[in-house]
Short mmCIF file of C-alpha atoms in Angstrom, two decimals:
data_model
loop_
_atom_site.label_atom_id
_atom_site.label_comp_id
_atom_site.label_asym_id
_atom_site.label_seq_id
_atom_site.Cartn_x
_atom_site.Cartn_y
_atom_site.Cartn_z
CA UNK W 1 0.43 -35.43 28.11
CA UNK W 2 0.60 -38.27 30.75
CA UNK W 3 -2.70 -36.96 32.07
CA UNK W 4 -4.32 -37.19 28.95
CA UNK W 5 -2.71 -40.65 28.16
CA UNK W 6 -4.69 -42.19 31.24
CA UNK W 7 -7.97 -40.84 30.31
CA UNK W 8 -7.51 -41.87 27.03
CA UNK W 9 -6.49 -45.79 28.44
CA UNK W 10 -9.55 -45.14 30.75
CA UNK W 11 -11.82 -44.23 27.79
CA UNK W 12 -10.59 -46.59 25.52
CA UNK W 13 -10.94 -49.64 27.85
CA UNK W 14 -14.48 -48.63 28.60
CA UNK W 15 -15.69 -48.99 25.27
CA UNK W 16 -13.60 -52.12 24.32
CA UNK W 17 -15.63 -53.89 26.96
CA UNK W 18 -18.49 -52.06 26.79
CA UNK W 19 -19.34 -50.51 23.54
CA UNK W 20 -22.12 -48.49 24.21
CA UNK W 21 -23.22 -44.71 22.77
CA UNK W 22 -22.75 -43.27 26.15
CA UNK W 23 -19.04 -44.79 25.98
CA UNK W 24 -18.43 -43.41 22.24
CA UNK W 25 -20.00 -40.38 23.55
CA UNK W 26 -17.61 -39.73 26.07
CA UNK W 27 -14.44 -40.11 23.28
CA UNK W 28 -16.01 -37.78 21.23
CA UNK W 29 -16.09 -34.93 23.53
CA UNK W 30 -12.79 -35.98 24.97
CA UNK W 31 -11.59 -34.74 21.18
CA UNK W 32 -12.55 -31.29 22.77
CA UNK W 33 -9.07 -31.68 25.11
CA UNK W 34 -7.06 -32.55 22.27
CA UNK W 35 -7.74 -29.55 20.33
CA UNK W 36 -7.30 -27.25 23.10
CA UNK W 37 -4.39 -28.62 23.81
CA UNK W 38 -3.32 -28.54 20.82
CA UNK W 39 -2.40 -32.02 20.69
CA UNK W 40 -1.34 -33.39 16.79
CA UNK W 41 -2.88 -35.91 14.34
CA UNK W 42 0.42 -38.00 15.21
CA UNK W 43 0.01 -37.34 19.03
CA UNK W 44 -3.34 -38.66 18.88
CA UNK W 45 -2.22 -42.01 17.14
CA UNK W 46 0.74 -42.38 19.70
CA UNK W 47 -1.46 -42.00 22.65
CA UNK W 48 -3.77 -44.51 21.01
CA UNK W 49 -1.24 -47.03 20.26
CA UNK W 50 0.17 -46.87 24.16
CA UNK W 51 -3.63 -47.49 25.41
CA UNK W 52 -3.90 -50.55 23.20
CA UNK W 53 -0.21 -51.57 24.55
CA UNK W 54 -1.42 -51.36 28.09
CA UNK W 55 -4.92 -53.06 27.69
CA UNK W 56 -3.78 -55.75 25.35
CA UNK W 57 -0.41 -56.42 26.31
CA UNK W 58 -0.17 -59.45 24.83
CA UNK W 59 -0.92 -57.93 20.84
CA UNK W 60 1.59 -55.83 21.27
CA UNK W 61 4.17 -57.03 18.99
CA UNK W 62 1.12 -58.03 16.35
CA UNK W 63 0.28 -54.10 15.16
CA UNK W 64 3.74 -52.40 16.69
CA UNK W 65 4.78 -51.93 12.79
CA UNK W 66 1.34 -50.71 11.67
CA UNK W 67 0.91 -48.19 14.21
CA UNK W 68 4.16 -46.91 13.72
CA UNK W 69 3.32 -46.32 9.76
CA UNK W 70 -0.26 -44.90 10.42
CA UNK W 71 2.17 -42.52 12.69
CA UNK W 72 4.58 -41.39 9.96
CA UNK W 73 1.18 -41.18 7.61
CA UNK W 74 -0.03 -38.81 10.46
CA UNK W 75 2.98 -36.74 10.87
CA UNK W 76 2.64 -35.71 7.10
CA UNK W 77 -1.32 -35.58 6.82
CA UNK W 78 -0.98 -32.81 9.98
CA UNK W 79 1.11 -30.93 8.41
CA UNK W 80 -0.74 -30.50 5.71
CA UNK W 81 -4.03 -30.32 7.13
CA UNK W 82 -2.50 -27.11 9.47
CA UNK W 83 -1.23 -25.11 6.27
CA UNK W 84 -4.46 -26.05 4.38
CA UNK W 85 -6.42 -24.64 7.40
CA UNK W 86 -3.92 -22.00 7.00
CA UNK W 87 -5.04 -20.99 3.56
CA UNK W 88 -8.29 -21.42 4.91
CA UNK W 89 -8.40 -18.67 7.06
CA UNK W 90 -6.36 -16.77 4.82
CA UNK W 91 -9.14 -16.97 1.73
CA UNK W 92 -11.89 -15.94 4.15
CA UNK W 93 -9.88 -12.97 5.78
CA UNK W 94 -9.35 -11.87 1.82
CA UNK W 95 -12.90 -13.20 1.01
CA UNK W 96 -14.06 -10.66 3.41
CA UNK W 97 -11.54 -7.73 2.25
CA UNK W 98 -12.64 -8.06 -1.00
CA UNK W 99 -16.41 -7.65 0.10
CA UNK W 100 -15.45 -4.48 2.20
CA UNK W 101 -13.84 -2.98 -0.86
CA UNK W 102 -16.36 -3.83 -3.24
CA UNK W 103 -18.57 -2.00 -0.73
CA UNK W 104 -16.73 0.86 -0.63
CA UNK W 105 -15.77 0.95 -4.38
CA UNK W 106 -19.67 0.68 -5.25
CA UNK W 107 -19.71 4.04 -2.58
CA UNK W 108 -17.41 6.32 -3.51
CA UNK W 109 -17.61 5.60 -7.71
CA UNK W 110 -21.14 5.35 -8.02
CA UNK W 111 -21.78 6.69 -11.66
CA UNK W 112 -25.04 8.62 -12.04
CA UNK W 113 -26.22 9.10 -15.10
CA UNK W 114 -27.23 12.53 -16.41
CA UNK W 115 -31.35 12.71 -17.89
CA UNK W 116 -30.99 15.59 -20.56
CA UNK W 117 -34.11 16.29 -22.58
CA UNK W 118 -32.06 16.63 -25.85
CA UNK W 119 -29.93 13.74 -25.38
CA UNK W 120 -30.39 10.13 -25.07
CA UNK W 121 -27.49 8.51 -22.84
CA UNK W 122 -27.26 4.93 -22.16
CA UNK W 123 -24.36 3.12 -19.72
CA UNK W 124 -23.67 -0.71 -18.99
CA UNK W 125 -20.77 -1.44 -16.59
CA UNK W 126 -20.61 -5.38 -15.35
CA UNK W 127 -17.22 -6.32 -13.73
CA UNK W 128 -15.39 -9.21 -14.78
CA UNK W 129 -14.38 -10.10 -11.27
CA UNK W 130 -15.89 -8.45 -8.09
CA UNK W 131 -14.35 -5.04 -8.51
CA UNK W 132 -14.67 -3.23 -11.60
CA UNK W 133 -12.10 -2.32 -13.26
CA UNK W 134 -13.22 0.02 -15.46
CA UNK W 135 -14.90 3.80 -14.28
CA UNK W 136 -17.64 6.10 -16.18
CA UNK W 137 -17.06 9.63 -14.93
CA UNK W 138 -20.35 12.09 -16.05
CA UNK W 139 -19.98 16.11 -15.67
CA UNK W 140 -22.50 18.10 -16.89
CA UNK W 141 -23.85 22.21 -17.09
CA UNK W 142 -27.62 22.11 -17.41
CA UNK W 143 -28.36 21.58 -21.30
CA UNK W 144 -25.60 23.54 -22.59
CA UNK W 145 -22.53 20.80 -22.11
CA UNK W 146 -21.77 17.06 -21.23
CA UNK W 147 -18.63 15.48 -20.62
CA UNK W 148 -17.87 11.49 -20.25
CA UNK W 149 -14.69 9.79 -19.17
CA UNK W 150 -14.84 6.08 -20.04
CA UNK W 151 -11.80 5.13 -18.16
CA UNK W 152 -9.90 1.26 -18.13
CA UNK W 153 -6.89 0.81 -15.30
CA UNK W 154 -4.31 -1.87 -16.22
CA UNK W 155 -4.55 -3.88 -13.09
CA UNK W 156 -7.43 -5.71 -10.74
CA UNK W 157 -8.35 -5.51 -7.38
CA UNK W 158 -8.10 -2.97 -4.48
CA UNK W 159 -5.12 -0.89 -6.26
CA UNK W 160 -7.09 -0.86 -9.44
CA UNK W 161 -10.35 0.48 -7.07
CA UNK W 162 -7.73 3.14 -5.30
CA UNK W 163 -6.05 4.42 -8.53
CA UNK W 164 -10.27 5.13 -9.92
CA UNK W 165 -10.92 7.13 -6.39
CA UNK W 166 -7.95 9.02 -7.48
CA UNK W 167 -9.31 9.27 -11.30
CA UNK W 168 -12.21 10.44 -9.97
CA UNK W 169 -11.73 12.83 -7.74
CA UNK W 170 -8.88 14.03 -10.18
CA UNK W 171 -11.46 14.90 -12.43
CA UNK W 172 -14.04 16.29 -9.72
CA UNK W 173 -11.30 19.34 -9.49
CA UNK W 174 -12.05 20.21 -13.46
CA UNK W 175 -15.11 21.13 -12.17
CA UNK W 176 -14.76 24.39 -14.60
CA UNK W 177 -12.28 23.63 -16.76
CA UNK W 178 -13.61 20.09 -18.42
CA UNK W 179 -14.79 21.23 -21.78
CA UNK W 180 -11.03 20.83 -22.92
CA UNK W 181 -10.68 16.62 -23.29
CA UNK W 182 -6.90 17.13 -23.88
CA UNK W 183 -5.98 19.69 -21.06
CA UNK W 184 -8.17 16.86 -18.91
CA UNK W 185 -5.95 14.29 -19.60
CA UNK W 186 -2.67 16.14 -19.43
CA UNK W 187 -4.31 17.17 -15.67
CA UNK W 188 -5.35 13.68 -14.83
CA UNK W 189 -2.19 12.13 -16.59
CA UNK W 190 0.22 14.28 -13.70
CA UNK W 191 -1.97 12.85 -10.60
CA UNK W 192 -1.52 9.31 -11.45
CA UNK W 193 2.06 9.42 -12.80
CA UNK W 194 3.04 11.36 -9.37
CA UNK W 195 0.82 9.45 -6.79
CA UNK W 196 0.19 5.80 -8.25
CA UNK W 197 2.87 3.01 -8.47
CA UNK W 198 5.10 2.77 -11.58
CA UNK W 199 3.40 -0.92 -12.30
CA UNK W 200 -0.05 0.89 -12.42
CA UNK W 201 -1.77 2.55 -15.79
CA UNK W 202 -4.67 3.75 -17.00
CA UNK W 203 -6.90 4.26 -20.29
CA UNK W 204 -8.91 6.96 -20.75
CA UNK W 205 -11.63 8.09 -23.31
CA UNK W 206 -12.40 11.68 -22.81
CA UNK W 207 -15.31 13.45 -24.49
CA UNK W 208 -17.31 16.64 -24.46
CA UNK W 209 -20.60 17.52 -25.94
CA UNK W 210 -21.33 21.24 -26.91
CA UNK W 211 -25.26 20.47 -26.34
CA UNK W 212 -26.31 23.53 -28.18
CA UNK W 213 -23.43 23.88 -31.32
CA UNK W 214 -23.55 20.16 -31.79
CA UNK W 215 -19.94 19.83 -31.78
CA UNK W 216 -18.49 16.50 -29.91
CA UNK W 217 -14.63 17.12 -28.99
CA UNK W 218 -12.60 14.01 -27.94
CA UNK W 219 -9.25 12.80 -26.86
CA UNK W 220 -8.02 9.62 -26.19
CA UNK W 221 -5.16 8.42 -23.45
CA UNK W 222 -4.53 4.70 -25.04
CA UNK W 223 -7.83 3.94 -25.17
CA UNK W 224 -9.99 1.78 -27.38
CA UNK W 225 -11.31 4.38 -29.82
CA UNK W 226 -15.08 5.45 -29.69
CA UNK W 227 -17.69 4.69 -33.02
CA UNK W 228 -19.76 7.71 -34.63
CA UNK W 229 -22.68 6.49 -36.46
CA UNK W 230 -23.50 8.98 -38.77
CA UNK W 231 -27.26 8.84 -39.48
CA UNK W 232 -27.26 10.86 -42.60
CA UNK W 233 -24.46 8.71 -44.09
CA UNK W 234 -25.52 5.37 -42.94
CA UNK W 235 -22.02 4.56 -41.80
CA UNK W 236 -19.60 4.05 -38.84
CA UNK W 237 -16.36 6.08 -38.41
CA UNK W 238 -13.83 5.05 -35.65
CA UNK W 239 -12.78 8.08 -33.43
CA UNK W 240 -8.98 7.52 -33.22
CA UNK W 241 -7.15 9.71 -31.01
CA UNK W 242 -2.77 9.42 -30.48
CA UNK W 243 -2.32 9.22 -26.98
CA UNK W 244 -0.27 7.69 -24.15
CA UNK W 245 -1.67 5.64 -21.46
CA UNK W 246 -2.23 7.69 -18.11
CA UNK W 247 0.76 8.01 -15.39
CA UNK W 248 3.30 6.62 -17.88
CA UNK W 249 5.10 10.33 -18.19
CA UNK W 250 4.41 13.27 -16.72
CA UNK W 251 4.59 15.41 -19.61
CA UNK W 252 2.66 13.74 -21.67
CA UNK W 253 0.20 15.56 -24.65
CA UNK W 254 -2.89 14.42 -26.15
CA UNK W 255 -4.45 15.29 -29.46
CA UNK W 256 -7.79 17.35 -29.40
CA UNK W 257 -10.21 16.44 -32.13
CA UNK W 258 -13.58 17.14 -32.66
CA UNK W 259 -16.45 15.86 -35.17
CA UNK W 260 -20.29 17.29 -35.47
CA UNK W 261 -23.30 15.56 -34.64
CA UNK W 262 -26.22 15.46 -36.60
CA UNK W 263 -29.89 14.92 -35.61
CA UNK W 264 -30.18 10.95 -34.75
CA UNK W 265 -26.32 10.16 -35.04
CA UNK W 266 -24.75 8.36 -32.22
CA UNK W 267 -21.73 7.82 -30.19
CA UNK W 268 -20.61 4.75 -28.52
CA UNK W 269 -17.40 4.82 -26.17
CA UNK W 270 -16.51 1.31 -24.90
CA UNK W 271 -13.41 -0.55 -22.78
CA UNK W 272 -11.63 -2.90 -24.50
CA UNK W 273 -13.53 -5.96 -22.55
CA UNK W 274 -16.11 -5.04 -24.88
CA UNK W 275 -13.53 -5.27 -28.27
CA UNK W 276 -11.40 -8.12 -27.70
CA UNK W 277 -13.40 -11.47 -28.14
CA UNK W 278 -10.39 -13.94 -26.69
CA UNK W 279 -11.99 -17.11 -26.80
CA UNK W 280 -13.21 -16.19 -30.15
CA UNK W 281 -10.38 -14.77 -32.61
CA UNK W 282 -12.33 -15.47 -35.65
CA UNK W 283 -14.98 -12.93 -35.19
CA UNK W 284 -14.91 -9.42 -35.73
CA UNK W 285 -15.54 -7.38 -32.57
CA UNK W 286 -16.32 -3.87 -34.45
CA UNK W 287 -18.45 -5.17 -37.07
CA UNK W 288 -20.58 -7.56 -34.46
CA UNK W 289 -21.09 -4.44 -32.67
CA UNK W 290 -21.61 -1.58 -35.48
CA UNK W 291 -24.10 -4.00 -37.34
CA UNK W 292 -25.94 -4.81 -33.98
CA UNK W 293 -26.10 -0.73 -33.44
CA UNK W 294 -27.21 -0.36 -37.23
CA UNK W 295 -29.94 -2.51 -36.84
CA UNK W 296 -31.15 -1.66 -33.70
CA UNK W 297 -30.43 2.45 -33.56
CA UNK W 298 -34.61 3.18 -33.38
CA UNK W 299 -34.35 1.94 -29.82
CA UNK W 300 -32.75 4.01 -26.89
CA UNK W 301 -29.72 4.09 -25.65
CA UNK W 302 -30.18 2.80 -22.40
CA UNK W 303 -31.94 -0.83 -24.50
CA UNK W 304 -28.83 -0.64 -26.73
CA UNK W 305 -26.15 -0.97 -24.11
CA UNK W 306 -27.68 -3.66 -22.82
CA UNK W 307 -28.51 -5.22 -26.45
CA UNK W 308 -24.50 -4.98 -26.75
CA UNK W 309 -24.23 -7.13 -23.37
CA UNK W 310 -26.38 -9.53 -24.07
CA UNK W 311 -25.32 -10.48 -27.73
CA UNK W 312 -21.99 -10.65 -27.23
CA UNK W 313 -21.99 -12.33 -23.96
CA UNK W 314 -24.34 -14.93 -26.16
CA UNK W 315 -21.60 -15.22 -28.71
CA UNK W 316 -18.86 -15.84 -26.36
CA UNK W 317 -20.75 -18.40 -24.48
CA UNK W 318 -21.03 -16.66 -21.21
CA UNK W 319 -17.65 -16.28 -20.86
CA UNK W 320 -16.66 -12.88 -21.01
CA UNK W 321 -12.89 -12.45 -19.87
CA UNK W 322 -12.83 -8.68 -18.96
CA UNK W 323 -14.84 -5.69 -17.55
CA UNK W 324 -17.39 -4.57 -19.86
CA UNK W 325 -18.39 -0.69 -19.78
CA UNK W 326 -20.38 0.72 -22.81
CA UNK W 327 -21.92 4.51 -22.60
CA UNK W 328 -23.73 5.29 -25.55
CA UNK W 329 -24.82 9.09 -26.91
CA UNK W 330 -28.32 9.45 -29.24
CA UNK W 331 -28.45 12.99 -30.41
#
């Protein structure tokens, strides 16, 4: 410290009598020492004030008082300079997590949609936050079946992008046994209650097209419940299914229901960042959306998902407050 005290005085006193850029120069690179050192905000003052002492002796007594005070102001400035550098380093260490797991997330539950010439099949998935915390699972054999999982997890981040690797590779195994939506979630409902964290649930639409009968089975883990649009009727019927939410017991059943598709009916599953309009509790999510669907149903599915998106982001004044996921079915 007394080493950099006299360079200091010798600095200092060089620019008091000669204040030239080479001299302010020379200070500014002497900062270099003080950081390496790491010498403090309040240091810096003190070593300051004992230069002036020794080159001005005689104004000494003049700015002893202020230089004290600019040193208590210091003490309390470096402290909280350190921990905001702190959190700093902190948010760019998680800034950079995050990216990594968005990375990987975008890797490992990349959703590819299944082209089927006798069915239309449209998907929209935009994440609230950088991860997405909703998953769209497709399984499919040739023309005669398709299956869809719309699935929601109660929770953000890199747990919520674990517990979908898990979903999804939970229902990878039912590679022959997925026409059943209930005995899928019963499966899918032990994995995550066994090996994901009490504090940690899920949502799941499940449904299963019988390509070639027509017949659309369903069940529902506490999930927001799918729209039919019945062509020859005109009309929309909500596809409610009983149902607990994934990994909340292990023994848990779910209802298997079923409904048949005509020629030009439709089927749209959805998360609930779709349904619940928070900044808006006057509308009516369902009828925005079935009378958008309604009017719109000549067009394909793929142009009516994102329709959906951009209407009702319009309405809530680009501020959605939730994943959005829509998959939509045209017989």
């Amino acid at each position: 410290m007394k080493q950099l005290e006299s360079q200091y005085e010798k600095i200092l006193s060089d620019y008091m009598f000669d204040q030239s850029e080479k001299n302010l120069y020379i200070a500014q690179n002497f900062t270099r020492q003080l950081i390496q050192k790491n010498i403090s905000p309040e240091d810096v003052v003190n070593i300051h004030k004992n230069a002036v002492g020794k080159i001005f002796p005689d104004r000494v007594g003049e700015d002893q008082p202020a230089y004290d005070f600019l040193i208590e102001v210091m003490v309390h400035y470096g402290m909280a300079h350190r921990e905001h550098q702190s959190l700093l380093q902190k948010q760019a260490e998680y800034e950079m997590e995050m990216k990594i797991a968005t990375n990987i997330q975008k890797t490992l539950l990349k959703t590819v949609v299944p082209q089927l010439s006798s069915i239309d099949i449209g998907l929209i998935s935009i994440p609230f936050r950088k991860m997405n915390g909703d998953y769209v699972h497709f399984l499919h054999d040739r023309e005669d079946y398709l299956s869809v999982a719309v699935t929601d997890v109660v929770g953000k981040g890199v747990p919520a992008a674990l517990c979908m690797s898990m979903v999804k590779y939970g229902l990878e195994t039912l590679e022959y046994a997925y026409k059943d939506p209930s005995y899928v979630l019963e499966v899918i409902n032990r994995v995550i209650e066994k090996g994901v964290d009490d504090s940690m649930f899920v949502s799941m639409f499940y449904g299963c097209l019988d390509i070639q009968n027509s017949i659309f089975s369903y069940a529902s883990a506490g999930h927001e419940p799918a729209l039919h649009y019945s062509a020859k009727q005109g009309e929309f019927f909500s596809l409610e299914a009983k149902g607990l939410l994934l990994g909340v017991l292990s023994e848990s059943k779910y209802s298997y229901n079923e409904i048949f598709l005509e020629d030009k009916d439709i089927v749209v599953m959805m998360t609930d960042g779709v349904t619940e309009f928070r900044s808006r509790n006057d509308l009516n999510s369902r009828e925005i959306i079935t009378s958008l669907i309604a009017e719109n149903k000549h067009i394909s599915a793929q142009q009516l998902c994102n329709l959906l998106y951009k209407q009702i982001e319009k309405i809530l004044d680009f501020k959605l407050s939730d994943d959005f996921t829509v998959v939509i079915i045209k017989n």
